[in-house]
Short mmCIF file of C-alpha atoms in Angstrom, two decimals:
data_model
loop_
_atom_site.label_atom_id
_atom_site.label_comp_id
_atom_site.label_asym_id
_atom_site.label_seq_id
_atom_site.Cartn_x
_atom_site.Cartn_y
_atom_site.Cartn_z
CA MET A 66 68.73 4.72 -5.39
CA GLY A 67 71.48 5.39 -3.02
CA ASN A 68 74.88 5.69 -4.22
CA ALA A 69 73.78 5.34 -8.00
CA LEU A 70 75.50 3.10 -10.51
CA SER A 71 78.39 4.34 -12.69
CA SER A 72 77.98 5.15 -16.14
CA ALA A 73 79.81 1.71 -17.18
CA GLU A 74 77.45 -0.28 -14.82
CA GLN A 75 74.33 1.90 -16.09
CA ALA A 76 75.50 1.03 -19.98
CA ALA A 77 76.12 -2.81 -18.71
CA LEU A 78 72.56 -3.09 -17.11
CA LYS A 79 71.03 -1.89 -19.96
CA LYS A 80 72.80 -3.95 -22.43
CA SER A 81 72.02 -7.12 -20.08
CA TRP A 82 68.42 -6.06 -19.78
CA ALA A 83 68.18 -6.19 -23.72
CA ALA A 84 69.37 -9.73 -23.52
CA ILE A 85 66.86 -10.99 -20.73
CA LYS A 86 63.75 -9.11 -21.80
CA PRO A 87 62.68 -11.58 -24.61
CA ASN A 88 62.62 -14.26 -21.80
CA ALA A 89 61.85 -12.21 -18.90
CA GLN A 90 58.56 -13.31 -17.97
CA LYS A 91 59.87 -16.95 -18.09
CA THR A 92 62.39 -16.12 -15.81
CA GLY A 93 60.38 -14.18 -13.42
CA ILE A 94 57.94 -17.29 -13.42
CA GLU A 95 60.87 -19.48 -12.53
CA THR A 96 62.09 -16.95 -9.87
CA PHE A 97 58.69 -17.10 -7.90
CA VAL A 98 57.97 -20.88 -8.31
CA LYS A 99 61.66 -21.55 -6.74
CA LEU A 100 60.97 -18.73 -4.00
CA PHE A 101 57.49 -20.05 -2.87
CA LYS A 102 58.68 -23.70 -2.81
CA ASP A 103 61.69 -22.99 -0.95
CA ASN A 104 60.27 -20.44 1.19
CA PRO A 105 56.55 -21.35 2.23
CA LYS A 106 56.71 -18.24 4.62
CA TYR A 107 56.75 -16.12 1.38
CA LYS A 108 54.11 -18.18 -0.39
CA ALA A 109 51.75 -17.43 2.58
CA LYS A 110 51.73 -13.59 2.29
CA PHE A 111 50.15 -13.90 -1.38
CA TRP A 112 46.25 -14.67 -0.65
CA ARG A 113 45.85 -15.52 -4.12
CA ILE A 114 48.80 -18.32 -4.15
CA LYS A 115 49.27 -19.33 -0.72
CA ASP A 116 46.54 -22.43 -1.18
CA VAL A 117 48.13 -23.31 -4.26
CA SER A 118 49.94 -26.76 -4.19
CA ASN A 119 53.82 -26.41 -5.37
CA ASP A 120 53.18 -28.52 -8.42
CA LYS A 121 50.80 -26.23 -9.88
CA LEU A 122 52.57 -22.88 -9.09
CA ASN A 123 54.09 -23.00 -12.41
CA SER A 124 50.85 -22.59 -14.35
CA ASN A 125 49.16 -20.48 -11.56
CA LYS A 126 47.91 -17.21 -13.36
CA ALA A 127 48.39 -15.25 -10.05
CA LEU A 128 52.05 -16.08 -9.82
CA HIS A 129 52.03 -15.11 -13.78
CA CYS A 130 50.42 -11.99 -13.06
CA HIS A 131 53.08 -11.08 -9.89
CA SER A 132 56.02 -12.22 -12.10
CA LEU A 133 54.94 -9.87 -14.92
CA MET A 134 54.60 -6.93 -12.32
CA PHE A 135 58.29 -7.67 -10.99
CA THR A 136 59.65 -7.86 -14.25
CA ARG A 137 58.17 -4.88 -15.27
CA ALA A 138 59.49 -3.16 -12.26
CA VAL A 139 63.06 -4.59 -12.93
CA GLY A 140 62.73 -3.40 -16.85
CA ALA A 141 61.47 -0.07 -15.62
CA MET A 142 64.36 0.18 -13.47
CA ALA A 143 66.80 -1.13 -16.23
CA GLU A 144 65.57 0.90 -19.02
CA ASN A 145 65.63 4.06 -17.18
CA ILE A 146 68.79 3.52 -14.81
CA GLU A 147 70.02 6.98 -15.87
CA ASP A 148 67.02 8.69 -14.57
CA THR A 149 67.30 8.87 -10.74
CA GLN A 150 63.73 10.55 -10.48
CA MET A 151 62.20 7.41 -12.19
CA ILE A 152 64.39 4.97 -10.09
CA ASP A 153 63.15 6.70 -6.91
CA GLU A 154 59.63 6.48 -7.98
CA VAL A 155 59.93 2.67 -8.82
CA CYS A 156 61.43 2.17 -5.23
CA HIS A 157 58.50 4.30 -3.79
CA ARG A 158 55.93 1.95 -5.77
CA LEU A 159 57.48 -1.16 -4.85
CA ALA A 160 57.80 -0.12 -1.00
CA TYR A 161 54.06 0.81 -0.97
CA ARG A 162 53.27 -2.39 -2.30
CA HIS A 163 55.29 -4.87 -0.34
CA ARG A 164 54.78 -2.91 2.94
CA ARG A 165 51.35 -4.18 3.30
CA LEU A 166 52.52 -7.68 3.06
CA ASN A 167 55.13 -7.51 5.60
CA ILE A 168 58.07 -7.88 3.45
CA ASN A 169 61.23 -6.31 4.18
CA GLU A 170 64.49 -5.52 2.30
CA LYS A 171 66.20 -8.75 3.37
CA ASP A 172 63.04 -10.54 1.75
CA LEU A 173 63.42 -8.66 -1.62
CA LYS A 174 67.14 -9.55 -1.50
CA VAL A 175 66.01 -13.32 -1.26
CA ALA A 176 63.71 -12.73 -4.43
CA THR A 177 66.12 -10.79 -6.50
CA ASP A 178 69.22 -13.18 -5.77
CA ILE A 179 66.83 -16.13 -7.28
CA PHE A 180 65.97 -13.97 -10.27
CA ILE A 181 69.96 -13.16 -10.73
CA ASP A 182 70.66 -17.00 -10.34
CA LYS A 183 67.96 -17.58 -13.01
CA MET A 184 69.09 -15.10 -15.35
CA GLY A 185 71.30 -17.77 -17.29
CA SER A 186 74.38 -17.79 -18.77
CA GLY A 187 75.82 -14.97 -20.69
CA VAL A 188 74.40 -12.37 -18.79
CA ASP A 189 76.49 -9.87 -16.48
CA THR A 190 74.73 -10.86 -13.28
CA LYS A 191 77.57 -9.02 -11.36
CA VAL A 192 76.10 -5.68 -12.46
CA TRP A 193 72.52 -7.23 -11.37
CA LYS A 194 73.99 -7.73 -8.02
CA THR A 195 75.28 -4.27 -7.87
CA ALA A 196 71.93 -2.84 -8.75
CA PHE A 197 69.65 -4.86 -6.52
CA ASP A 198 72.30 -4.43 -3.72
CA LYS A 199 71.77 -0.58 -4.00
CA MET A 200 67.89 -0.85 -4.89
CA ASN A 201 66.74 -3.16 -2.23
CA PRO A 202 67.89 -1.02 0.82
CA THR A 203 66.44 1.99 -0.89
CA VAL A 204 63.02 0.11 -0.77
CA GLY A 205 63.72 -0.98 2.50
CA LYS A 206 64.30 2.71 3.52
CA TYR A 207 61.01 3.86 1.97
CA MET A 208 58.84 0.92 3.68
CA LYS A 209 60.35 2.02 7.07
CA GLU A 210 59.01 5.81 5.85
CA LEU A 211 55.60 4.21 5.48
CA GLU A 212 55.63 2.31 8.55
CA LYS A 213 56.63 5.46 10.62
CA ALA A 214 53.74 7.58 8.68
CA GLY A 215 51.40 4.83 9.66
CA ILE A 216 50.68 3.62 5.97
#
């Protein structure tokens, strides 16, 4: 992940994740419900969700599954933040999964900004913004590489 976080930022991210983790799935669901309600173009990219009415999103298992995958990727990033090779692998996998949906770095920022907003009080949102501001461009770079490779 370009320009890695400082040791202090890494420690803050890990500490913050420990506070978020117990409610991560709920926070993820809230993130994607808001994302899809406010941005129908994103909802349309997910074939198992695109036809679900907005009032049923909160209980939709496909949305819950995507939220689970999202929060596990975030958790993998937070729990392994000092392991640059692991972070790089997470970014590669995110690029591969999102490239086929025609989702780009700016789209990822929309989702991660909502996730940060949904974290609640008592969480160091500044360190999350810093982390995502470094991770999203890395994922974007890998998506461009996949595109060039015809993948």
